Coordinates of C-alpha atoms in Angstrom, one line a residue:
X1468 CA 124.6 82.0 47.3
X1469 CA 127.7 83.9 47.0
X1470 CA 125.9 87.1 48.4
X1471 CA 125.2 85.3 51.5
X1472 CA 128.3 83.4 52.5
X1473 CA 129.2 87.5 54.3
X1474 CA 126.9 87.8 55.8
X1475 CA 126.4 84.1 57.5
X1476 CA 129.9 84.9 58.3
X1477 CA 129.0 88.1 59.8
X1478 CA 127.0 86.2 61.9
X1479 CA 129.0 83.1 63.0
X1480 CA 131.9 85.6 64.2
X1481 CA 128.8 87.7 66.6
X1482 CA 127.6 85.1 67.8
X1483 CA 130.9 83.9 69.1
X1484 CA 132.1 87.5 70.0
X1485 CA 128.6 89.0 72.0
X1486 CA 129.3 86.6 74.6
X1487 CA 133.0 88.4 76.0
X1488 CA 130.8 91.4 75.2
X1489 CA 128.3 90.6 78.0
X1490 CA 130.8 89.1 80.1
X1491 CA 131.4 91.4 83.8
X1492 CA 132.1 89.6 86.8
X1493 CA 132.8 91.6 91.2
X1494 CA 134.1 90.4 93.9
X1495 CA 130.9 89.4 96.1
X1496 CA 134.1 89.3 99.6
X1497 CA 137.3 89.6 99.6
X1498 CA 139.3 88.0 103.0
X1499 CA 142.3 89.1 104.5
X1500 CA 145.0 87.6 106.7
X1501 CA 148.1 89.7 107.4
X1502 CA 150.9 88.0 109.3
X1503 CA 153.6 90.4 110.6
X1504 CA 156.7 88.7 111.6
X1505 CA 159.7 89.9 113.6
X1506 CA 162.2 90.2 110.5
X1507 CA 160.2 92.7 108.9
X1508 CA 158.3 89.8 106.7
X1509 CA 154.7 89.7 105.9
X1510 CA 152.6 86.7 104.9
X1511 CA 149.3 87.1 103.1
X1512 CA 146.1 85.1 102.5
X1513 CA 144.1 86.6 100.3
X1514 CA 140.1 84.3 99.4
X1515 CA 139.0 86.5 96.8
X1516 CA 135.5 85.5 95.5
X1517 CA 134.1 86.1 92.4
X1518 CA 130.8 86.3 90.6
X1519 CA 130.8 85.7 87.0
X1520 CA 128.3 86.8 84.5
X1521 CA 129.7 84.5 81.4
X1522 CA 132.8 82.3 81.1
X1523 CA 135.7 83.0 82.3
X1524 CA 139.5 80.6 82.5
X1525 CA 142.3 82.9 84.4
X1526 CA 142.6 85.7 86.9
X1527 CA 145.7 87.8 87.2
X1528 CA 147.3 89.8 90.3
X1529 CA 148.9 92.2 89.7
X1530 CA 151.4 94.1 93.0
X1531 CA 153.8 97.0 92.7
X1532 CA 157.3 96.0 94.5
X1533 CA 157.2 99.5 96.0
X1534 CA 158.2 99.7 99.9
X1535 CA 158.9 95.9 99.9
X1536 CA 161.5 94.5 99.2
X1537 CA 160.5 91.8 97.1
X1538 CA 156.9 89.4 96.5
X1539 CA 157.2 85.5 96.8
X1540 CA 153.8 84.0 95.9
X1541 CA 153.5 80.5 96.7
X1542 CA 150.3 79.8 94.9
X1543 CA 146.6 79.5 93.8
X1544 CA 143.9 77.0 95.5
X1545 CA 140.1 76.3 95.2
X1546 CA 138.4 77.4 98.3
X1547 CA 135.4 74.7 96.7
X1548 CA 137.6 71.9 96.1
X1549 CA 140.8 72.8 98.1
X1550 CA 143.0 71.8 94.7
X1551 CA 145.7 74.1 93.6
X1552 CA 145.8 75.8 90.9
X1553 CA 147.8 76.1 88.3
X1554 CA 149.2 79.7 88.3
X1555 CA 152.1 81.3 86.5
X1556 CA 154.3 84.2 87.6
X1557 CA 156.0 87.0 85.8
X1558 CA 158.2 90.1 86.9
X1559 CA 158.0 93.6 85.7
X1560 CA 160.3 96.5 86.4
X1561 CA 158.8 97.5 89.0
X1562 CA 155.8 94.4 90.0
X1563 CA 154.7 91.0 89.8
X1564 CA 151.9 89.5 88.6
X1565 CA 150.0 86.5 89.6
X1566 CA 148.0 84.4 87.3
X1567 CA 145.8 81.4 87.5
X1568 CA 143.8 79.3 85.6
X1569 CA 140.6 77.5 86.2
X1570 CA 137.1 77.4 84.2
X1571 CA 133.5 78.9 85.4
X1572 CA 130.9 80.0 83.7
X1573 CA 127.8 82.1 85.1
X1574 CA 128.5 80.9 88.9
X1575 CA 130.7 82.2 92.2
X1576 CA 134.0 81.0 93.2
X1577 CA 136.4 81.5 95.5
X1578 CA 139.9 80.9 95.2
X1579 CA 142.7 81.0 97.8
X1580 CA 146.0 83.3 97.5
X1581 CA 148.8 83.0 99.2
X1582 CA 152.6 85.8 99.7
X1583 CA 155.2 87.1 101.5
X1584 CA 155.7 90.5 101.5
X1585 CA 159.9 91.1 102.2
X1586 CA 160.8 93.6 104.5
X1587 CA 157.4 95.4 104.0
X1588 CA 157.8 96.5 107.7
X1589 CA 159.7 99.4 108.3
X1590 CA 161.2 99.7 111.9
X1591 CA 161.8 103.4 113.3
X1592 CA 163.5 104.8 116.6
X1593 CA 160.1 105.4 118.4
X1594 CA 157.7 103.7 115.9
X1595 CA 157.3 100.7 113.7
X1596 CA 155.0 100.9 110.1
X1597 CA 153.3 98.7 108.1
X1598 CA 151.7 101.5 105.2
X1599 CA 149.9 98.8 101.9
X1600 CA 147.6 99.3 99.6
X1601 CA 145.7 96.2 100.9
X1602 CA 143.7 96.0 97.4
X1603 CA 144.4 97.2 94.8
X1604 CA 144.8 100.6 92.8
X1605 CA 142.5 98.8 89.6
X1606 CA 140.2 95.9 90.2
X1607 CA 136.5 95.0 90.5
X1608 CA 133.3 96.1 92.9
X1609 CA 134.1 94.4 96.0
X1610 CA 130.6 93.9 98.4
X1611 CA 132.7 93.1 101.5
X1612 CA 136.0 93.3 102.0
X1613 CA 137.1 91.8 105.9
X1614 CA 141.5 92.0 105.9
X1615 CA 142.8 91.6 109.3
X1616 CA 146.3 91.6 110.9
X1617 CA 148.2 89.6 113.1
X1618 CA 151.1 91.0 115.4
X1619 CA 154.5 88.6 116.8
X1620 CA 154.3 90.2 119.8
X1621 CA 151.3 92.2 122.4
X1622 CA 152.1 96.1 121.2
X1623 CA 149.9 97.3 123.9
X1624 CA 151.9 101.3 123.9
X1625 CA 151.4 101.7 120.6
X1626 CA 148.8 100.4 118.3
X1627 CA 146.6 102.2 115.7
X1628 CA 145.3 101.7 112.4
X1629 CA 144.4 104.8 109.7
X1630 CA 142.7 103.3 106.6
X1631 CA 142.5 105.2 103.6
X1632 CA 140.1 104.9 100.9
X1633 CA 137.0 106.4 98.7
X1634 CA 134.3 103.7 100.6
X1635 CA 132.3 105.1 103.2
X1636 CA 133.7 104.5 106.2
X1637 CA 133.8 100.4 108.1
X1638 CA 134.5 99.1 111.6
X1639 CA 137.3 99.0 113.0
X1640 CA 138.1 96.2 116.0
X1641 CA 141.4 95.6 118.1
X1642 CA 141.8 92.2 120.5
X1643 CA 141.9 92.6 124.0
X1644 CA 145.5 91.5 123.9
X1645 CA 147.1 94.4 121.3
X1646 CA 148.2 91.1 119.2
X1647 CA 145.0 91.3 116.0
X1648 CA 143.6 94.4 114.2
X1649 CA 140.5 94.2 112.3
X1650 CA 138.5 96.1 109.3
X1651 CA 135.9 95.9 107.7
X1652 CA 134.0 97.8 104.4
X1653 CA 131.0 97.3 102.3
X1654 CA 130.4 98.7 98.1
X1655 CA 133.5 99.6 97.2
X1656 CA 133.5 100.8 93.9
X1657 CA 135.8 99.9 91.3
X1658 CA 139.5 100.9 91.3
X1659 CA 139.1 102.6 95.0
X1660 CA 141.9 101.3 96.5
X1661 CA 142.1 100.7 99.9
X1662 CA 145.3 101.4 102.4
X1663 CA 146.4 100.8 105.4
X1664 CA 148.3 101.8 108.3
X1665 CA 149.4 100.3 110.9
X1666 CA 151.4 101.9 113.8
X1667 CA 153.2 99.8 116.2
X1668 CA 155.8 99.8 119.4
X1669 CA 159.1 99.4 117.9
X1670 CA 160.4 96.6 119.9
X1671 CA 157.7 94.0 119.0
X1672 CA 160.3 93.8 115.4
X1673 CA 164.1 92.8 117.0
X1674 CA 165.0 90.8 114.1
X1675 CA 164.3 94.4 112.1
X1676 CA 167.6 96.6 110.7
X1677 CA 166.6 99.6 113.0
X1678 CA 166.5 103.3 111.0
X1679 CA 167.7 106.1 112.9
X1680 CA 165.2 108.4 112.4
X1681 CA 162.0 109.3 114.3
X1682 CA 158.9 109.2 112.6
X1683 CA 155.3 108.8 114.6
X1684 CA 155.0 112.5 115.1
X1685 CA 155.4 113.2 111.3
X1686 CA 153.5 110.1 110.6
X1687 CA 150.9 111.7 113.0
X1688 CA 150.9 114.9 111.7
X1689 CA 150.1 113.9 107.8
X1690 CA 147.2 111.1 108.6
X1691 CA 146.2 114.9 110.3
X1692 CA 146.3 116.5 107.3
X1693 CA 144.4 113.8 105.1
X1694 CA 141.8 114.1 107.3
X1695 CA 141.4 117.7 107.4
X1696 CA 141.5 117.6 103.2
X1697 CA 138.9 115.1 103.6
X1698 CA 137.7 113.5 100.6
X1699 CA 138.1 115.0 97.0
X1700 CA 135.0 116.5 95.6
X1701 CA 134.4 118.8 92.2
X1702 CA 133.5 122.5 93.0
X1703 CA 130.3 121.8 91.6
X1704 CA 129.3 119.1 94.2
X1705 CA 129.8 121.7 96.8
X1706 CA 128.2 124.5 95.0
X1707 CA 125.2 122.4 94.7
X1708 CA 125.2 120.8 98.1
X1709 CA 125.3 124.4 99.3
X1710 CA 122.5 126.0 97.0
X1711 CA 120.3 122.8 97.9
X1712 CA 120.6 123.8 101.5
X1713 CA 120.1 127.3 101.4
X1714 CA 116.9 126.2 99.0
X1715 CA 115.5 124.4 101.4
X1716 CA 116.0 126.6 104.4
X1717 CA 114.5 129.1 102.6
X1718 CA 111.9 127.2 100.9
X1719 CA 111.0 126.5 105.5
X1720 CA 111.2 129.9 105.7
X1721 CA 108.9 130.4 102.5
X1722 CA 105.6 128.3 104.3
X1723 CA 105.6 130.4 107.2
X1724 CA 106.0 133.8 105.1
X1725 CA 103.0 132.3 102.7
X1726 CA 101.4 131.0 105.5
X1727 CA 101.4 135.1 106.9
X1728 CA 100.7 136.4 104.6
X1729 CA 98.4 134.3 102.1
X1730 CA 96.6 131.7 104.4
X1731 CA 95.7 133.7 107.5
X1732 CA 91.4 134.5 107.3
X1733 CA 90.9 137.3 106.8
X1734 CA 89.4 139.8 109.4
X1735 CA 85.6 139.6 108.8
X1736 CA 83.4 142.1 111.3
X1737 CA 81.4 139.8 112.2
X1738 CA 80.5 139.2 115.9
X1739 CA 77.1 137.8 116.1
X1740 CA 76.4 134.5 118.4
X1741 CA 73.6 133.4 117.1
X1742 CA 71.4 134.0 114.0
X1743 CA 67.6 133.4 114.3
X1744 CA 66.9 133.3 110.9
X1745 CA 68.6 130.6 107.9
X1746 CA 71.5 133.7 106.3
X1747 CA 71.0 132.8 103.0
X1748 CA 67.9 130.8 101.1
X1749 CA 69.5 128.3 99.3
X1750 CA 68.9 124.7 98.5
X1751 CA 70.6 122.8 101.0
X1752 CA 73.0 120.6 98.3
X1753 CA 74.1 124.5 97.9
X1754 CA 74.8 124.7 101.8
X1755 CA 76.9 121.4 101.8
X1756 CA 79.2 123.0 98.9
X1757 CA 80.6 125.5 101.4
X1758 CA 81.0 124.2 104.6
X1759 CA 84.5 123.1 104.2
X1760 CA 87.2 125.4 102.7
X1761 CA 88.9 121.9 101.2
X1762 CA 86.0 121.2 98.7
X1763 CA 82.6 119.6 99.0
X1764 CA 83.2 117.0 101.8
X1765 CA 81.6 113.2 100.6
X1766 CA 80.9 113.2 104.2
X1767 CA 79.1 116.8 104.4
X1768 CA 77.2 116.3 100.8
X1769 CA 75.9 113.2 102.2
X1770 CA 74.3 114.6 104.2
X1771 CA 73.1 117.8 102.1
X1772 CA 72.0 114.9 100.0
X1773 CA 69.2 113.6 102.5
X1774 CA 68.6 117.6 103.4
X1775 CA 67.3 117.8 99.3
X1776 CA 65.1 115.0 99.8
X1777 CA 62.9 116.2 102.6
X1778 CA 62.9 119.5 100.9
X1779 CA 62.0 118.2 97.9
X1780 CA 59.3 116.8 100.2
X1781 CA 58.7 120.2 101.6
X1782 CA 58.2 121.9 98.3
X1783 CA 55.7 119.0 96.5
X1784 CA 57.5 116.4 94.5
X1785 CA 57.6 113.8 97.6
X1786 CA 55.7 112.5 100.9
X1787 CA 57.4 110.4 103.5
X1788 CA 55.3 108.1 105.2
X1789 CA 57.2 105.8 108.5
X1790 CA 57.4 102.2 107.5
X1791 CA 58.7 98.9 109.3
X1792 CA 60.4 95.6 108.2
X1793 CA 59.3 92.9 110.1
X1794 CA 62.3 90.3 110.6
X1795 CA 63.2 87.2 112.7
X1796 CA 64.1 88.8 115.3
X1797 CA 62.4 92.3 115.9
X1798 CA 61.8 95.0 113.3
X1799 CA 63.3 97.8 111.3
X1800 CA 62.3 100.8 110.9
X1801 CA 62.6 102.9 107.5
X1802 CA 61.2 106.0 105.1
X1803 CA 59.0 105.3 102.2
X1804 CA 59.1 108.3 99.2
X1805 CA 56.3 108.5 97.5
X1806 CA 56.6 110.8 94.1
X1807 CA 53.4 113.2 93.6
X1808 CA 53.9 113.3 90.3
X1809 CA 55.1 116.9 89.8
X1810 CA 57.6 117.4 88.1
X1811 CA 57.7 114.7 86.4
X1812 CA 56.8 115.2 83.1
X1813 CA 59.7 115.8 80.1
X1814 CA 59.7 119.5 79.9
X1815 CA 62.1 121.3 82.5
X1816 CA 61.0 122.5 85.4
X1817 CA 62.6 126.6 86.1
X1818 CA 61.5 125.7 90.3
X1819 CA 64.0 122.9 90.7
X1820 CA 68.2 123.7 90.2
X1821 CA 69.9 121.1 88.5
X1822 CA 71.4 119.8 92.1
X1823 CA 68.6 119.1 92.6
X1824 CA 66.4 117.8 90.1
X1825 CA 69.8 115.2 90.0
X1826 CA 68.5 114.0 93.3
X1827 CA 65.3 113.8 92.3
X1828 CA 66.0 112.4 88.8
X1829 CA 67.7 109.0 90.4
X1830 CA 65.1 108.7 93.2
X1831 CA 63.1 107.9 90.7
X1832 CA 66.0 105.2 88.5
X1833 CA 66.4 103.9 92.1
X1834 CA 62.5 103.5 92.2
X1835 CA 61.8 99.8 92.0
X1836 CA 57.8 99.9 90.8
X1837 CA 57.7 104.4 89.9
X1838 CA 55.8 105.2 92.3
X1839 CA 57.9 104.8 95.7
X1840 CA 61.5 104.8 96.8
X1841 CA 62.3 103.9 100.7
X1842 CA 65.8 104.2 102.2
X1843 CA 66.3 100.4 101.8
X1844 CA 66.4 100.9 98.5
X1845 CA 68.9 104.0 98.3
X1846 CA 71.3 101.9 100.8
X1847 CA 71.0 99.0 98.4
X1848 CA 72.0 101.0 95.4
X1849 CA 74.4 102.9 97.4
X1850 CA 76.5 100.1 98.7
X1851 CA 76.4 98.6 94.8
X1852 CA 80.1 99.6 93.1
X1853 CA 80.7 101.1 90.3
X1854 CA 84.0 100.4 89.5
X1855 CA 86.1 101.1 92.3
X1856 CA 84.1 103.3 93.7
X1857 CA 80.6 102.5 95.6
X1858 CA 77.2 104.1 93.6
X1859 CA 76.4 106.7 96.7
X1860 CA 80.9 106.9 96.5
X1861 CA 80.8 108.0 93.0
X1862 CA 77.1 110.3 92.6
X1863 CA 77.9 112.3 95.9
X1864 CA 82.4 112.8 95.0
X1865 CA 80.2 114.3 91.6
X1866 CA 77.0 115.8 92.4
X1867 CA 79.9 117.8 95.8
X1868 CA 81.7 119.5 93.4
X1869 CA 78.5 120.3 90.6
X1870 CA 77.8 121.8 93.9
X1871 CA 80.4 123.7 94.4
X1872 CA 80.7 124.7 90.7
X1873 CA 77.4 126.3 90.7
X1874 CA 78.0 128.2 94.3
X1875 CA 80.4 130.1 92.8
X1876 CA 79.6 130.8 89.4
X1877 CA 76.2 131.9 91.2
X1878 CA 77.3 134.0 94.2
X1879 CA 80.8 134.7 94.5
X1880 CA 84.2 132.9 95.6
X1881 CA 84.6 130.9 98.1
X1882 CA 88.0 130.9 98.7
X1883 CA 90.2 133.7 98.2
X1884 CA 91.3 133.8 94.7
X1885 CA 95.6 135.2 95.2
X1886 CA 95.6 132.1 98.4
X1887 CA 95.5 129.9 95.8
X1888 CA 97.7 131.1 93.3
X1889 CA 100.2 131.6 95.8
X1890 CA 100.0 127.3 96.8
X1891 CA 99.7 126.3 93.9
X1892 CA 103.1 128.4 93.1
X1893 CA 104.3 127.3 96.7
X1894 CA 104.1 123.1 95.8
X1895 CA 104.9 123.6 92.3
X1896 CA 108.3 125.3 94.0
X1897 CA 108.7 122.3 96.6
X1898 CA 107.9 119.5 93.5
X1899 CA 110.6 121.5 91.6
X1900 CA 112.9 121.6 94.7
X1901 CA 112.6 117.6 95.7
X1902 CA 113.5 116.5 92.7
X1903 CA 116.5 118.1 92.2
X1904 CA 117.4 117.5 95.7
X1905 CA 116.9 113.4 95.3
X1906 CA 118.0 113.6 91.5
X1907 CA 121.4 114.9 93.5
X1908 CA 122.1 113.2 96.7
X1909 CA 121.3 110.0 94.3
X1910 CA 124.0 111.2 91.7
X1911 CA 126.5 112.5 94.2
X1912 CA 126.6 108.9 96.4
X1913 CA 126.3 106.8 93.4
X1914 CA 128.9 108.2 91.7
X1915 CA 131.2 108.2 94.8
X1916 CA 131.3 112.1 94.5
X1917 CA 130.1 113.4 97.7
X1918 CA 130.7 115.0 101.1
X1919 CA 129.2 115.9 104.0
X1920 CA 127.6 118.8 103.0
X1921 CA 125.5 116.0 100.5
X1922 CA 124.4 114.6 103.5
X1923 CA 123.0 118.1 104.6
X1924 CA 120.5 118.2 101.7
X1925 CA 118.7 114.8 102.7
X1926 CA 116.4 115.5 105.7
X1927 CA 115.1 118.9 103.4
X1928 CA 113.7 116.9 100.7
X1929 CA 111.1 115.1 103.6
X1930 CA 110.3 118.0 105.3
X1931 CA 109.9 119.8 102.0
X1932 CA 107.3 117.1 100.9
X1933 CA 105.8 117.8 103.8
X1934 CA 105.4 121.4 103.9
X1935 CA 103.9 121.1 100.6
X1936 CA 101.4 119.0 100.8
X1937 CA 100.7 120.7 104.3
X1938 CA 99.8 123.8 102.0
X1939 CA 97.6 122.6 100.6
X1940 CA 95.5 122.8 103.6
X1941 CA 97.3 125.8 105.5
X1942 CA 97.5 128.1 102.7
X1943 CA 93.3 127.8 101.6
X1944 CA 91.9 130.4 102.9
X1945 CA 88.4 131.7 103.4
X1946 CA 87.5 135.1 100.5
X1947 CA 85.8 138.0 103.0
X1948 CA 82.9 137.0 101.4
X1949 CA 83.4 132.9 102.1
X1950 CA 84.6 133.6 105.6
X1951 CA 81.1 135.8 106.3
X1952 CA 79.2 133.0 104.5
X1953 CA 80.3 130.6 106.5
X1954 CA 80.4 132.7 110.0
X1955 CA 76.8 132.8 109.8
X1956 CA 75.7 129.6 109.1
X1957 CA 77.5 128.1 112.5
X1958 CA 76.0 131.2 113.8
X1959 CA 72.7 129.6 113.1
X1960 CA 73.5 126.2 114.0
X1961 CA 74.1 127.4 117.5
X1962 CA 70.9 129.0 117.3
X1963 CA 68.9 125.8 116.5
X1964 CA 70.9 122.9 117.9
X1965 CA 71.0 125.2 122.1
X1966 CA 67.5 125.6 123.5
X1967 CA 68.7 128.7 125.7
X1968 CA 68.8 130.3 122.4
X1969 CA 66.0 129.2 120.7
X1970 CA 63.2 129.5 123.6
X1971 CA 63.8 133.2 122.1
X1972 CA 62.5 132.3 118.8
X1973 CA 58.8 133.7 118.2
X1974 CA 55.9 131.6 117.7
X1975 CA 55.9 131.2 114.2
X1976 CA 59.2 129.2 114.3
X1977 CA 56.4 126.1 114.9
X1978 CA 55.3 127.0 111.4
X1979 CA 57.9 126.7 109.6
X1980 CA 59.7 124.6 112.2
X1981 CA 60.5 121.9 108.4
X1982 CA 62.4 124.8 106.7
X1983 CA 64.7 124.3 109.3
X1984 CA 65.2 121.3 109.2
X1985 CA 66.4 120.9 105.6
X1986 CA 69.1 122.9 107.1
X1987 CA 69.7 121.2 110.3
X1988 CA 70.6 118.2 108.5
X1989 CA 73.1 119.4 106.4
X1990 CA 74.8 120.8 109.5
X1991 CA 74.2 118.3 111.5
X1992 CA 72.3 119.4 114.4
X1993 CA 68.7 117.3 113.4
X1994 CA 68.5 115.5 116.5
X1995 CA 68.7 118.6 118.3
X1996 CA 67.0 120.3 116.7
X1997 CA 63.9 118.1 116.7
X1998 CA 64.6 117.5 120.4
X1999 CA 64.1 121.4 121.1
X2000 CA 61.4 121.5 119.1
X2001 CA 59.5 119.7 121.5
X2002 CA 60.9 121.5 124.2
X2003 CA 60.0 124.5 122.9
X2004 CA 56.0 123.7 121.5
X2005 CA 56.7 121.8 125.6
X2006 CA 57.3 125.1 127.0
X2007 CA 55.2 127.1 125.5
X2008 CA 51.6 124.9 125.3
X2009 CA 51.7 125.3 121.5
X2010 CA 51.7 122.9 119.0
X2011 CA 53.6 122.2 116.0
X2012 CA 52.2 123.7 112.3
X2013 CA 52.0 119.4 110.7
X2014 CA 53.7 119.6 107.9
X2015 CA 51.0 118.3 104.2
X2016 CA 54.2 116.3 103.1
X2017 CA 54.8 113.5 106.3
X2018 CA 52.6 111.1 107.3
X2019 CA 53.5 109.3 110.6
X2020 CA 52.5 106.1 111.7
X2021 CA 50.1 107.1 114.2
X2022 CA 46.6 108.5 113.6
X2023 CA 47.4 112.2 113.8
X2024 CA 51.3 113.9 113.9
X2025 CA 51.7 115.0 117.9
X2026 CA 54.6 116.3 119.3
X2027 CA 55.6 112.3 119.2
X2028 CA 56.1 112.3 115.9
X2029 CA 59.0 113.7 116.1
X2030 CA 60.7 110.5 117.5
X2031 CA 60.0 108.7 114.5
X2032 CA 61.4 111.8 112.0
X2033 CA 64.4 111.4 114.3
X2034 CA 65.2 108.2 111.7
X2035 CA 66.1 111.4 109.1
X2036 CA 69.1 111.2 112.0
X2037 CA 69.6 108.0 111.6
X2038 CA 69.0 107.1 108.0
X2039 CA 72.1 110.3 107.3
X2040 CA 74.2 108.8 110.1
X2041 CA 73.8 105.6 108.0
X2042 CA 74.6 106.9 104.2
X2043 CA 77.8 108.9 105.8
X2044 CA 79.2 105.9 107.6
X2045 CA 79.1 104.3 103.9
X2046 CA 81.0 107.1 102.4
X2047 CA 84.3 106.4 105.5
X2048 CA 84.2 102.9 104.7
X2049 CA 84.5 103.0 100.8
X2050 CA 86.6 105.6 101.3
X2051 CA 88.9 102.9 103.8
X2052 CA 88.4 100.1 101.9
X2053 CA 90.1 101.9 99.1
X2054 CA 94.1 101.2 98.6
X2055 CA 94.0 104.9 97.2
X2056 CA 93.7 106.1 101.3
X2057 CA 96.0 105.5 104.3
X2058 CA 93.7 107.0 106.6
X2059 CA 90.1 105.7 107.3
X2060 CA 87.2 103.6 108.7
X2061 CA 83.8 102.8 110.1
X2062 CA 81.4 100.7 111.3
X2063 CA 80.1 97.5 109.3
X2064 CA 78.3 94.3 110.7
X2065 CA 79.8 90.8 110.2
X2066 CA 83.0 90.3 112.4
X2067 CA 83.5 87.9 115.0
X2068 CA 87.5 86.7 114.6
X2069 CA 88.9 88.6 117.2
X2070 CA 89.7 88.0 121.2
X2071 CA 87.9 89.0 124.1
X2072 CA 84.2 88.0 124.0
X2073 CA 82.2 85.3 126.2
X2074 CA 79.0 85.5 128.3
X2075 CA 77.6 87.1 131.0
X2076 CA 74.9 85.7 133.7
X2077 CA 72.1 87.8 136.2
X2078 CA 70.2 85.6 138.4

């Protein structure tokens, strides 16, 4: 039992002392008025507000007697009740203290304090001066300070106020009648004094003895010296400020050096206007991966997805048939894909790339009967969410990354490796600089150890971040092989989308047009190709070779059947729009949009009639 007594006493002592250790306060506001009298005395009235955290019962104000003959304290009152509070005055060797008593706990209280500064104004031959620390050297943090000076008479010929403080500059207001001056400060750190120097015409203090001295010019010289000195900051702060400014300028210039050295596209010896043949016999899934320098774009890969389905049909794995779904109002056309049985065995089909096999396997999973799958089924599956992404967007992003990797593994790098290294280095350097600059500015401003050079650093922070993220696009460039590949496919795109170019092609085009179609879908010009094929066949008076994999709604495949095949382009647009919509509704993106059904809550609308 005795062993428990000492720990128990220590626990009680700790519980009693812990509130004292957690006590703190600050001043939400201090409002002061200094009324200057003709005899040089100054009547002071302060309203000091305390925001207490913890329990408090007294406060004390000590003022040095330097610059005055004496200080007479009149008393302290509660602002909330107006009642006078108990107080006592203590005199020191060179100061006077006012101590008052109250009870407050975890609350905000206001106290009105009155006192007189005896002979606080000095009257010289050419100027009268009131020079006073309105806020003492040691104090708690002050959120807002308002100080007003009331003059005994108007002083239109000379009325100047200089405020000395470590706080940020505030506002000074002179009354139109030259009888009052106010100044306002905010966010004054603890133990940062505020000193006011008020200069007036000497004749407005007729009862104050005149000192046989001219002081005005000397006072102005002193103030000029204070201005030139500026705030006292450490040498390290000055060094870091200029170092970071120079670093920001260097980073800005480095961007342009990197861009012209590593970001400009390589010169490729290729000037052909068009290519009549696909530049390379590759899977459309791979074509989608090389049309965007920044990587496999989901928008482009959605077209590559449809083109891969067409290519599977062209190679005998699927058959395509036009269908229509009747509705209460009108009908909806769609395409149905029937599995031929080719590639259905569990053994690996060496004729298919892994990317193509993925698409075929996906269609089989989406199929409801294992025999057919329609564009309606694919859209229905694609709209469903898988985590925070739709099924289609999740598949397309992963599939696009695989396509890009497959190309670079089996062919050549699309981007310049050196450029990619420099891009990463530039980005990392920008992040390091921004982190250091943000930490420095925050520390300098919060510690009160800032100066004008600190603020020069601030604009370089957003500039550096902007350049760092801009570099991820602007500093990427094609490799020479990648640039040539891209140019050749763009030339082929011009050929199949421009009838004036296509009409020069040999008639064999009418036999292999379905091979061109799969690439046209990826390149986004399928509709143009089909329209040009129709014109091409009509102009030559020849017929198209019927693709074995496509069955139109007509009894026989004709040129009009190409209009039905254009539904593939509509389906491609819907799947591409689905990618845009799902990206736009994600909180991780800042830009995007698309088309969707529903709505009707906006302004406008109405009806139109004709008769």
